[in-house]
Coordinates of C-alpha atoms in Angstrom, one line a residue:
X159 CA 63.5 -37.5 -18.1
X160 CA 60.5 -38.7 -20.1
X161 CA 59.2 -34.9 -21.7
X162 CA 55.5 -33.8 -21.0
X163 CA 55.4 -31.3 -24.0
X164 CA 53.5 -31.5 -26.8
X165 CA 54.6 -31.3 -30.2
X166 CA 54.1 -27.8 -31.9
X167 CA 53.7 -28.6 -34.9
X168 CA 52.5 -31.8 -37.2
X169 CA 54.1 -32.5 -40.3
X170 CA 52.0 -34.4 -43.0
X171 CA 53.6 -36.5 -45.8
X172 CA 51.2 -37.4 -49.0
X173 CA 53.1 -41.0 -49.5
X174 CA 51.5 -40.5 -53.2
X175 CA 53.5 -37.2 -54.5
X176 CA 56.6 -38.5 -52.3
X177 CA 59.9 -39.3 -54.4
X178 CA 61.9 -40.5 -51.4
X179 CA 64.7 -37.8 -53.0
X180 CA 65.6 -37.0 -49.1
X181 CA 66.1 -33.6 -49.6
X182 CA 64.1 -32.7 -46.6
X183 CA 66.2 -34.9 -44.6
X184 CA 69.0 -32.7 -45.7
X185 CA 67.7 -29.8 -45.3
X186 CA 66.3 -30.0 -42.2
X187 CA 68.9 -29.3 -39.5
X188 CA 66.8 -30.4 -36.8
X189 CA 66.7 -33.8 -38.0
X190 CA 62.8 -34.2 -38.2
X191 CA 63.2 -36.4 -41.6
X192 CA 65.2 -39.4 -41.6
X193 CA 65.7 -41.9 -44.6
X194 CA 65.5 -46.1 -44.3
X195 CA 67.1 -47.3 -47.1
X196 CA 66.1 -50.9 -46.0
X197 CA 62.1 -49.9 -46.2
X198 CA 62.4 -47.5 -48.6
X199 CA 60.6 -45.0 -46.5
X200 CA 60.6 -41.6 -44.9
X201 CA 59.8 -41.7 -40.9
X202 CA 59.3 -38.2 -39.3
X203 CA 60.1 -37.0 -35.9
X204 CA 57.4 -33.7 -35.2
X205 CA 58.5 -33.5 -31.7
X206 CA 61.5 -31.9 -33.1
X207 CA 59.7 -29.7 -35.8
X208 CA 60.0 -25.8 -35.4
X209 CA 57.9 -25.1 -38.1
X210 CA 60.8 -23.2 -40.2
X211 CA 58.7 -24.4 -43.6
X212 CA 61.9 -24.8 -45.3
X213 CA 61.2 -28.6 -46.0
X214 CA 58.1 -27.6 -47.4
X215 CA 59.4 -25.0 -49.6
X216 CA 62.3 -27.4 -50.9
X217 CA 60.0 -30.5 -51.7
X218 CA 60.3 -31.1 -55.3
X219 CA 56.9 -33.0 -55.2
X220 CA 54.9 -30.9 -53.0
X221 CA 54.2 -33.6 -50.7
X222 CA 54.8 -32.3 -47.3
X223 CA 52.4 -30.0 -45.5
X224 CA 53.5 -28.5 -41.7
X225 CA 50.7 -27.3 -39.5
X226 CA 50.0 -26.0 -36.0
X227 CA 49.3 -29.4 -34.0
X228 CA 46.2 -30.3 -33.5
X229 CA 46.4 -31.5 -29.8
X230 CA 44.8 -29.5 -26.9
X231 CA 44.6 -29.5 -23.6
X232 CA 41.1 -29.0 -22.2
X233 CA 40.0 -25.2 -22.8
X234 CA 41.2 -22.9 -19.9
X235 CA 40.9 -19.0 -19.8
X236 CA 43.6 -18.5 -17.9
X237 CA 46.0 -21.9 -18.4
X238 CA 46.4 -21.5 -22.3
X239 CA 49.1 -23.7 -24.2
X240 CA 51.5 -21.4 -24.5
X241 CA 51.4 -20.9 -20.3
X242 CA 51.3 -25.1 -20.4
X243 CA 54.2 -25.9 -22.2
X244 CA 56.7 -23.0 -20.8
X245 CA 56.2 -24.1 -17.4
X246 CA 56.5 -28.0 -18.4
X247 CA 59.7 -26.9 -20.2
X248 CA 61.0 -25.2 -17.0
X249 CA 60.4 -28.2 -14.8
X250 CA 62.2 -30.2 -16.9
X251 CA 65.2 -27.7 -17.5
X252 CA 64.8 -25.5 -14.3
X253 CA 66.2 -22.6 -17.1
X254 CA 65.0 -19.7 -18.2
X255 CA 63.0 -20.1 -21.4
X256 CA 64.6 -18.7 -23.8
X257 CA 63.1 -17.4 -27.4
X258 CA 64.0 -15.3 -30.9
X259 CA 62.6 -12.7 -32.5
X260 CA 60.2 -10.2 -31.6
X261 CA 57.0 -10.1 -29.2
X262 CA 54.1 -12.1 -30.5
X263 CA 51.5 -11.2 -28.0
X264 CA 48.4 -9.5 -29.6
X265 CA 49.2 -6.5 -27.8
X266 CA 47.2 -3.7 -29.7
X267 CA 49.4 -2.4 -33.1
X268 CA 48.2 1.1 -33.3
X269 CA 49.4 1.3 -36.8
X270 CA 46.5 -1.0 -38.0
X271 CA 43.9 1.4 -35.9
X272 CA 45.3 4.6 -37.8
X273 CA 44.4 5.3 -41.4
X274 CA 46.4 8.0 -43.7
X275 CA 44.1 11.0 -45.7
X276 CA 43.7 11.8 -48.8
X277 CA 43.2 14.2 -51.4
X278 CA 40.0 15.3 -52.8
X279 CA 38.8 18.0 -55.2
X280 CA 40.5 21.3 -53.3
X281 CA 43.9 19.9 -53.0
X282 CA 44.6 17.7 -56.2
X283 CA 46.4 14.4 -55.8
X284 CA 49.8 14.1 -57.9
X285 CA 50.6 10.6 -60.5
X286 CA 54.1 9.7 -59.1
X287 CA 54.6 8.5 -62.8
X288 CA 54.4 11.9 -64.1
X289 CA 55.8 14.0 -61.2
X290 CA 58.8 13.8 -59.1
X291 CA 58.5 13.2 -55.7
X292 CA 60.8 13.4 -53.5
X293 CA 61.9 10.6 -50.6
X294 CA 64.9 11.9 -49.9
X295 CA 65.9 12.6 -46.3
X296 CA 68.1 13.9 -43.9
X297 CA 69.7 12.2 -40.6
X298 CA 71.1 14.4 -38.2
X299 CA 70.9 17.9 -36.1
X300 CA 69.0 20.7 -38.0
X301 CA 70.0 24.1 -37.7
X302 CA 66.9 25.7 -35.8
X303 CA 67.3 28.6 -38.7
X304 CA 68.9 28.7 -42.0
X305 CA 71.0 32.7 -42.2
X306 CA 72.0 32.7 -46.3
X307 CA 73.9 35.6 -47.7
X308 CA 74.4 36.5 -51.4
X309 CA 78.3 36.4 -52.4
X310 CA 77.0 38.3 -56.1
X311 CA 74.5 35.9 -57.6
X312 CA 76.1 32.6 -55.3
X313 CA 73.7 32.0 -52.4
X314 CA 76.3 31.3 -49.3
X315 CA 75.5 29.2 -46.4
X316 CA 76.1 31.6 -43.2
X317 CA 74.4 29.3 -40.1
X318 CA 76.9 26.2 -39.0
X319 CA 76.1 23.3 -40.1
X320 CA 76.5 19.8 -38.8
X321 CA 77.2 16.7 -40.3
X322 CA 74.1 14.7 -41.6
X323 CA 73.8 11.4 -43.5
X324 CA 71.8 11.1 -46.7
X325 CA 69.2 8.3 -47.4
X326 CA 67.6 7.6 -50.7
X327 CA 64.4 6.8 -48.7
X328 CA 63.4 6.8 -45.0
X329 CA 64.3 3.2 -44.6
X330 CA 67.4 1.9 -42.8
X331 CA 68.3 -1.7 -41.7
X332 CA 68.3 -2.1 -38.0
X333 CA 71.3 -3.4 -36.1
X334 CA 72.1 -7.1 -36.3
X335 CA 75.5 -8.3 -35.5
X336 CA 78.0 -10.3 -37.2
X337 CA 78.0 -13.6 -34.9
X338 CA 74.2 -13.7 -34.5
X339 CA 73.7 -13.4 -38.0
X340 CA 75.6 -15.5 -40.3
X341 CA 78.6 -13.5 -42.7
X342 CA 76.6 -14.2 -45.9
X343 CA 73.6 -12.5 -44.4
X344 CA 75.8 -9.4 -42.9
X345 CA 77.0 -9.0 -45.7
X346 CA 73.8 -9.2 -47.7
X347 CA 72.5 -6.0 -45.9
X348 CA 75.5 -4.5 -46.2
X349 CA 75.4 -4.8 -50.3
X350 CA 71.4 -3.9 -50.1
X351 CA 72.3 -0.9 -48.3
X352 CA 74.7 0.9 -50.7
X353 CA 73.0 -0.3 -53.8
X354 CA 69.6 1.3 -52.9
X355 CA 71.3 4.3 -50.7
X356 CA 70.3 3.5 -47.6
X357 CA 72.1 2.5 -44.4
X358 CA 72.6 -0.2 -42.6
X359 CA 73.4 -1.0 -38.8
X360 CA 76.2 -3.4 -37.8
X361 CA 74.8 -4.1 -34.4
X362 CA 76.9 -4.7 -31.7
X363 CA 79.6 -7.2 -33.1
X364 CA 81.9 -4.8 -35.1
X365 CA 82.3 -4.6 -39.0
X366 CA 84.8 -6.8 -40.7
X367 CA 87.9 -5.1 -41.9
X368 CA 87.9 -6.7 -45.4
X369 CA 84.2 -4.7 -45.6
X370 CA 85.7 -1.4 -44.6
X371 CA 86.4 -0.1 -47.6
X372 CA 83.8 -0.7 -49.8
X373 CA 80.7 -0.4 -47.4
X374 CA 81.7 2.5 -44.6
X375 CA 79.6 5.2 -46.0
X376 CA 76.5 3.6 -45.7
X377 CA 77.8 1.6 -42.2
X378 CA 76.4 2.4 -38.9
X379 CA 78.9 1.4 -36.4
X380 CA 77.7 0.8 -32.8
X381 CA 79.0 1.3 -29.9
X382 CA 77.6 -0.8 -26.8
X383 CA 78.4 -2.4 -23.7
X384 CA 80.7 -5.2 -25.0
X385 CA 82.1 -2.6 -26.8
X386 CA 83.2 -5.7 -29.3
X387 CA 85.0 -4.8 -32.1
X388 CA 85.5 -0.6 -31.1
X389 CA 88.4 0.6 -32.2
X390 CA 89.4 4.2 -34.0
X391 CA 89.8 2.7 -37.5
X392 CA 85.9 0.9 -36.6
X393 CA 84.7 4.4 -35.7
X394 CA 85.7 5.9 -38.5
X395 CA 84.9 3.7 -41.0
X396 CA 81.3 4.7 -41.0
X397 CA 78.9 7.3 -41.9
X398 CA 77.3 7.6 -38.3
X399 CA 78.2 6.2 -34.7
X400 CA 75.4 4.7 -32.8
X401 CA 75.3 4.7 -28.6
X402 CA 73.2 1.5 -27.8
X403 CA 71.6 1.9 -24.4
X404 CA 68.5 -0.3 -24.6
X405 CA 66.9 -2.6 -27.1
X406 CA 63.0 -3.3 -27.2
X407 CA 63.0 -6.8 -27.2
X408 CA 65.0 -7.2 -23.8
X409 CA 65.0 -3.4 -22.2
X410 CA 66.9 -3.4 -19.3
X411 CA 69.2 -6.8 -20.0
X412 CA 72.2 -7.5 -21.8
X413 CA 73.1 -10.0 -24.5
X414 CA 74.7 -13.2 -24.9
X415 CA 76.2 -14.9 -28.0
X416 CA 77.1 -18.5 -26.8
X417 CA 80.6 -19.8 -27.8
X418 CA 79.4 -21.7 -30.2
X419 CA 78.7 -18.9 -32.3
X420 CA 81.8 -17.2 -31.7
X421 CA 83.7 -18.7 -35.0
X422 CA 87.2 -17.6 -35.7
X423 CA 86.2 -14.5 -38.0
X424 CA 83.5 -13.5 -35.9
X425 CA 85.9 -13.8 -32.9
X426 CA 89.0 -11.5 -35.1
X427 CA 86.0 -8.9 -35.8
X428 CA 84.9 -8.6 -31.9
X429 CA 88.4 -8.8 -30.6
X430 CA 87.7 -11.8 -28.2
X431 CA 89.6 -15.0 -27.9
X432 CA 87.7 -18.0 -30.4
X433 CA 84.7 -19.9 -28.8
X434 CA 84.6 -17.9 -25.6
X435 CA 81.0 -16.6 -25.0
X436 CA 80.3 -13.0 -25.9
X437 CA 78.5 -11.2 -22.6
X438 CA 77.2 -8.0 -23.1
X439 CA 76.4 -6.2 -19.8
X440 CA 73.5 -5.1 -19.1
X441 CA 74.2 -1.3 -18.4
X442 CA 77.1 0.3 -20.2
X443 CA 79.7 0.4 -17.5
X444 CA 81.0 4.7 -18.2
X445 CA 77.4 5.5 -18.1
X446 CA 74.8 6.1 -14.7
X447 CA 73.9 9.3 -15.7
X448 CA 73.0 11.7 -18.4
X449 CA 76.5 13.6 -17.7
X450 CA 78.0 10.6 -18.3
X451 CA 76.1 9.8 -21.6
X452 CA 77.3 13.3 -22.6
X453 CA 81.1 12.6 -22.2
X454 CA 80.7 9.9 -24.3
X455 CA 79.3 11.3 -27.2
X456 CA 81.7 14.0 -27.1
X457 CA 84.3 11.5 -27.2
X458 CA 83.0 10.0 -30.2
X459 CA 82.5 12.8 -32.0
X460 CA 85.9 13.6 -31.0
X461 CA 87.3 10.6 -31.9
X462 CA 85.9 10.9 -35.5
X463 CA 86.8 14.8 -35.4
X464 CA 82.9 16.2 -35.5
X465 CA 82.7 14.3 -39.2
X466 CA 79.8 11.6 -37.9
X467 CA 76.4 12.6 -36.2
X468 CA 76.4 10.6 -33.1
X469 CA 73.0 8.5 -32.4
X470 CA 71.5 7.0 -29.1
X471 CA 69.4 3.8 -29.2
X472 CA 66.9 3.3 -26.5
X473 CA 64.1 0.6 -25.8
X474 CA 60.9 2.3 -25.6
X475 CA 59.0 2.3 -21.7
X476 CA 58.0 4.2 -19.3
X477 CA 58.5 8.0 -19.5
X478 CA 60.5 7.5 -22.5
X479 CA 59.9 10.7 -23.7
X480 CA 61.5 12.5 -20.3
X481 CA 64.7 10.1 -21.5
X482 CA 64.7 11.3 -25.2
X483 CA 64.7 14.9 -23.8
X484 CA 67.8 14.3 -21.8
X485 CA 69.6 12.4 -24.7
X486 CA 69.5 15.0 -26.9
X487 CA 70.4 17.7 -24.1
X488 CA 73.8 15.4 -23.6
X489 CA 74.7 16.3 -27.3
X490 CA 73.4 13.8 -29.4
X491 CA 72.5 13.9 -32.9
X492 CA 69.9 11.0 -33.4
X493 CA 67.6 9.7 -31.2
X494 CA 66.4 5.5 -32.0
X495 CA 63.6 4.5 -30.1
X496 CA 63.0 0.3 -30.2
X497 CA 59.5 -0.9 -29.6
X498 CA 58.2 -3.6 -27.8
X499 CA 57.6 -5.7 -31.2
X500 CA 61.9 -4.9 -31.6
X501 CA 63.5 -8.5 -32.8
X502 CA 66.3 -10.1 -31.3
X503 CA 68.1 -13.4 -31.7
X504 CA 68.0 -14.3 -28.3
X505 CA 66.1 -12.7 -25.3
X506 CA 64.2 -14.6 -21.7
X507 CA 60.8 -14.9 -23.1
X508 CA 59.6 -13.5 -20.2
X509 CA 61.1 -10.3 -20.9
X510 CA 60.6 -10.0 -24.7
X511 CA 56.4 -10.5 -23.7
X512 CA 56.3 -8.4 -21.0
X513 CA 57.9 -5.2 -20.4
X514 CA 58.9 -2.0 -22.7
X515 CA 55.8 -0.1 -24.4
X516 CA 54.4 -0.4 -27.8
X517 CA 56.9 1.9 -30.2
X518 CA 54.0 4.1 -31.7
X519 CA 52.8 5.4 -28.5
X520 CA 56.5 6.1 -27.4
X521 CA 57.2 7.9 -30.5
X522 CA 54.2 10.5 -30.5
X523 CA 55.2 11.2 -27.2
X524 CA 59.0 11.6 -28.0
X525 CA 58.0 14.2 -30.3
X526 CA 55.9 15.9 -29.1
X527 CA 58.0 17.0 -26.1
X528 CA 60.7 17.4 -28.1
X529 CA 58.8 20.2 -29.7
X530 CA 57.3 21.7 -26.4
X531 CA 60.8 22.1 -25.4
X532 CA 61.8 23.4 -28.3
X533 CA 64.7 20.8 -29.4
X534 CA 62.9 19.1 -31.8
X535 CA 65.7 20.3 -35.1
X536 CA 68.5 19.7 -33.0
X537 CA 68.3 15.7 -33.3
X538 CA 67.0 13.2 -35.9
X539 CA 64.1 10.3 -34.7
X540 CA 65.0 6.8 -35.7
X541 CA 61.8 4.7 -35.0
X542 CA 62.4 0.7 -34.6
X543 CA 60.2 -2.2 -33.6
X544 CA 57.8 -4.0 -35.9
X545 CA 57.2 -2.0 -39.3
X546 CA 55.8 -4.6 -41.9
X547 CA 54.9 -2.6 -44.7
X548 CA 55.0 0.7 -46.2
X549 CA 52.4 2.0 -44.7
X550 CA 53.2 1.3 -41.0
X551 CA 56.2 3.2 -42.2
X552 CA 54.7 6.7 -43.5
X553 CA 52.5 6.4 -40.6
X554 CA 55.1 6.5 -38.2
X555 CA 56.6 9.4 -40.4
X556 CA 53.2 11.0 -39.8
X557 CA 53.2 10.3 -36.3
X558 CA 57.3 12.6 -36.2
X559 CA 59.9 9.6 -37.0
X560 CA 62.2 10.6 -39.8
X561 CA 63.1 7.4 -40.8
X562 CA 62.5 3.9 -39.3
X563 CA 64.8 1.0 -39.0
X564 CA 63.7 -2.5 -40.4
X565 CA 65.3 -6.1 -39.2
X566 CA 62.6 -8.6 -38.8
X567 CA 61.0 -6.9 -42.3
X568 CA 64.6 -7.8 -43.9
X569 CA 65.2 -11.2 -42.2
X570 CA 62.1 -12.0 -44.0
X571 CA 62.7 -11.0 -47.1
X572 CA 65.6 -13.0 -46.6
X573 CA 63.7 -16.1 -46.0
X574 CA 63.4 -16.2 -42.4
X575 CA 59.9 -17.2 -41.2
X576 CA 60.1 -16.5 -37.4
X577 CA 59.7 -19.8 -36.0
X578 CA 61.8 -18.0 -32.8
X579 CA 64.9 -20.4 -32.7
X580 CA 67.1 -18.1 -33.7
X581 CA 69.4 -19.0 -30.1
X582 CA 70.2 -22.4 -31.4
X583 CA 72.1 -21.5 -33.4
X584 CA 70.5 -24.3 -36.4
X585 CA 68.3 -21.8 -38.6
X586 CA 67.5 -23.8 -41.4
X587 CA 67.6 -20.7 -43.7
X588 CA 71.4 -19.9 -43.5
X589 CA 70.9 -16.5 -41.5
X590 CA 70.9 -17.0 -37.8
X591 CA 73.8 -19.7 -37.9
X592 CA 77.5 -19.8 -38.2
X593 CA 77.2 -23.7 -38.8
X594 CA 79.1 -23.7 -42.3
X595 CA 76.8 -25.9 -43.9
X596 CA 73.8 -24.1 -43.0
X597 CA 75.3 -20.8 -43.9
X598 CA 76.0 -22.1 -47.6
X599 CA 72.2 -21.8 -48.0
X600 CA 72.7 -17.9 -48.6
X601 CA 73.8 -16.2 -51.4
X602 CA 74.7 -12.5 -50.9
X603 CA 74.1 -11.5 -54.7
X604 CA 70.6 -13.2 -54.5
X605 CA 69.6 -12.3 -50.9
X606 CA 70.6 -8.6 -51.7
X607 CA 68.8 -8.0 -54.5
X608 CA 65.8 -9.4 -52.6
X609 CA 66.1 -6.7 -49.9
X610 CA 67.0 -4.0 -52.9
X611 CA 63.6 -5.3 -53.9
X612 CA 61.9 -4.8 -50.9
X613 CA 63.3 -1.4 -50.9
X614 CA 62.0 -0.2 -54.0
X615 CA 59.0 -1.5 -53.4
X616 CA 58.1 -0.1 -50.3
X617 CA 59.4 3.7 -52.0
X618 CA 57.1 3.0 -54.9
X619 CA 54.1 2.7 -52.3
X620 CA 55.4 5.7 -50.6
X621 CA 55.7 7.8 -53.5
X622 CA 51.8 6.2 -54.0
X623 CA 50.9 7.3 -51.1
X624 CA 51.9 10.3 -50.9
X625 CA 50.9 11.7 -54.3
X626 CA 47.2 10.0 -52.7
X627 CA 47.9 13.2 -50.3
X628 CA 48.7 15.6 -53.1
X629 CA 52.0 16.1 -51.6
X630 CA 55.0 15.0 -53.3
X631 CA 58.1 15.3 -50.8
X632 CA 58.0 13.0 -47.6
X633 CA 58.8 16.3 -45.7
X634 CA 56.3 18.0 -46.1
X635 CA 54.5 15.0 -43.9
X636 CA 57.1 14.6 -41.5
X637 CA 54.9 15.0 -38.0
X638 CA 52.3 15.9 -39.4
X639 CA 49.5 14.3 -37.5
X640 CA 46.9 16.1 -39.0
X641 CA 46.9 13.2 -42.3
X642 CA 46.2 10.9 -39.8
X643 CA 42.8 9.4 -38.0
X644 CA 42.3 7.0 -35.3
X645 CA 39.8 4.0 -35.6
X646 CA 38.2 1.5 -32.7
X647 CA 40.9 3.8 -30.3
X648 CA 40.1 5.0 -26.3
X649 CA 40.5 8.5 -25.9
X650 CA 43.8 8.2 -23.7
X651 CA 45.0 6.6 -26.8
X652 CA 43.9 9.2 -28.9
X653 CA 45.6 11.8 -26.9
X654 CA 49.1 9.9 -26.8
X655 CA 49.1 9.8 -30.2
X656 CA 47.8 13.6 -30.6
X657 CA 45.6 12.3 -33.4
X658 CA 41.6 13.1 -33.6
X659 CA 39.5 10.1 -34.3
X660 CA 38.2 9.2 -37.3
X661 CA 35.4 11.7 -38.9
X662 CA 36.9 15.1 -36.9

């Protein structure tokens, strides 16, 4: 069938800076650049282009440009392109479209409509080069007081206390499986994670027994609905157990990882046979209540003898903040709540675009009935979904997260540049890919210290930030909505987010 769709994207070749060195041809993995030896010339295919830049970035002569394409169809309100070309792609396919990483849609981003306070001449603001400050916090059910007795001059701890995980700073990386992400990358978060003292997530595809040993204590092992890879040594060979219920980039559906992906390690670590596709149901199939939810936690924690805090992830939507309630009622210690702007490798674009909630409206309410009903210390808020920077993450601390979790933030660092092909399984960056020649591309000592980069970078701006304030621990800001002000916001808006508008 002869395709109606446009290209998406032109690709220009300046014939004057180009060395015919084919190295776009090789490393384009969508075959967009092909070589004629006979004519000594380059011929490019755009209809194929997803616009990953990497043949731009590769160039050795800077000769190749890729831009949006220029073609239009004639100007309609309601029929933009994006509405075009899905529905031409579905009458050719008759399939669901499908799409990668998170929503795109300029559905409002609250973060850039709040601004943080600062300190001036009452309150002095503190030089994080001359003072300490502190980012250091605490995952994990609070004691709601703290009863310390003196045994002669040594303080003694008298009130129980339950097991907590320690960060360096309040920045974890979100879960992303082994299988949808390539090894090298895995690992990559995995070394970024316990060099900087942070934590990160292994998604739903199990953790690798060869990385056991040497990356547990800062592992997050989940537990979901394909329950891939869960077994008592997996459980226990991490610092905290994660409950995955919903994510914010498909709330309400499952996953699939196409056989393709399913490689012979990835298949050892999920325990399913080699090439077979990996469905993950949509509901978890022990769970229909919050009863059930409860006897599940309780089973993990006893599994891992009441060593691990036990965390539940939701999406965020409607009346999210009824959910949280009864989450942490069933027993758990960690509440992760995924926003609408949540990544995903593969998720019905029609879903990713259109349903769950925007996170920063589904965390203020989160915590603030938390706090009306007076649970708030006994669970831990992870916030997910769409931080870019470090100030979308101390305003979401502001707002009562205490910490957030970053994937799309890391892919990029990584390289990735979210052209949203992450289902094919041919990212041209070596992450989304278990195509051995593709996944060459990474290096684990390089990519790793890019994201250790990252990380320090974003704490230095913290610590900025902060001393800005003139306060120098990122408790002491934790909920703390009063150091924020909304701008260009409704008043409903204003009232979700319990913050007063700019100038109160």
């Amino acid at each position: 069938m002869y395709s109606h769709l446009l290209s998406e994207f032109t690709v220009q070749r300046m014939d004057d800076r180009c060395i015919r060195c084919q190295v776009c041809e090789r490393q384009c993995p969508n075959e967009v650049h092909e070589y004629d030896k006979e004519l000594d010339r380059m011929f490019t295919y755009e209809e194929k282009c997803v616009g990953c830049q990497r043949c731009v970035v590769m160039c050795p002569a800077k000769a190749l440009f890729v831009r949006s394409h220029p073609s239009e169809y004639r100007m309609n309100a309601s029929w933009t392109r994006d509405k075009f070309q899905n529905l031409k792609k579905q009458a050719e396919t008759g399939g669901v479209v499908l799409t990668g990483s998170g929503n795109d849609k300029p559905y409002r981003i609250y973060w850039d409509h709040m601004v943080l306070n600062a300190s001036q001449v009452t309150n002095p603001s503190i030089d994080p080069l001359r003072e300490p400050m502190e980012l250091k916090t605490f995952i994990g059910r609070k004691p709601d007081t703290l009863k310390i007795n003196m045994d002669g001059d040594v303080p003694k701890v008298e009130s129980e206390l339950h097991p907590n995980i320690t960060l360096k700073s309040p920045v974890l990386f979100s879960a992303m499986s082994y299988g949808a992400i390539s090894y090298r990358a895995y690992k990559s978060l995995a070394m970024a994670a316990k060099e900087f003292g942070v934590m990160f997530n292994t998604g739903e595809g199990g953790l690798p027994v060869e990385m056991r040993k040497d990356y547990a204590s800062n592992a997050i092992v989940q537990c979901a609905s394909g329950r891939f890879g869960v077994d008592q040594d997996y459980l226990n060979s991490a610092a905290m157990i994660e409950i995955k219920i919903g994510q914010g980039a498909k709330p309400g559906i499952g996953g699939h990882l196409p056989g393709e992906k399913v490689a012979q390690h990835v298949a050892q670590t999920r325990m399913i046979p080699q090439g077979t596709d990996a469905l993950s149901p949509a509901p978890q199939h022990d769970i229909y209540s919050i009863e059930d939810l409860s006897m599940l936690i309780y089973a993990l924690k006893e599994a891992t003898n009441y060593e691990k805090p036990v965390s539940v992830k939701i999406a965020a939507v409607h009346n999210v903040a009824a959910i949280a309630s009864g989450i942490v009622r069933a027993g758990a210690d960690v509440v992760a709540i995924d926003g609408i702007r949540g990544g995903t490798g593969a998720a019905p674009l029609a879903t990713r675009d259109n349903v769950g909630i925007p996170l920063e409206l589904a965390l203020a309410s989160v915590d603030r009935r938390l706090r009306e009903e007076g649970i708030r210390s006994k669970c831990s808020i992870l916030a997910a979904g769409g931080f870019r920077c470090s100030a979308d993450v101390l305003k979401a601390i502001a707002l009562g997260a205490d910490a957030v979790y970053i994937g799309t933030a890391a892919l990029v660092a990584m390289g990735c540049t979210l052209c949203q092909k992450c289902y094919t399984g041919k990212c041209a960056w070596g992450i989304c890919t278990q195509n051995p020649y593709l996944v060459k591309r990474l290096n684990p000592e390089i990519t790793s210290q890019r994201l250790v980069n990252l990380l320090k970078a974003w704490s230095h701006e913290l610590k900025e930030m902060l001393g800005g304030m003139g306060i120098n621990a990122i408790e002491s800001i934790r909920g703390n909505r009063e150091h924020l002000r909304g701008i260009s916001l409704e008043e409903w808006e204003l009232n979700v987010l319990g913050v007063k508008g700019a100038g109160e």
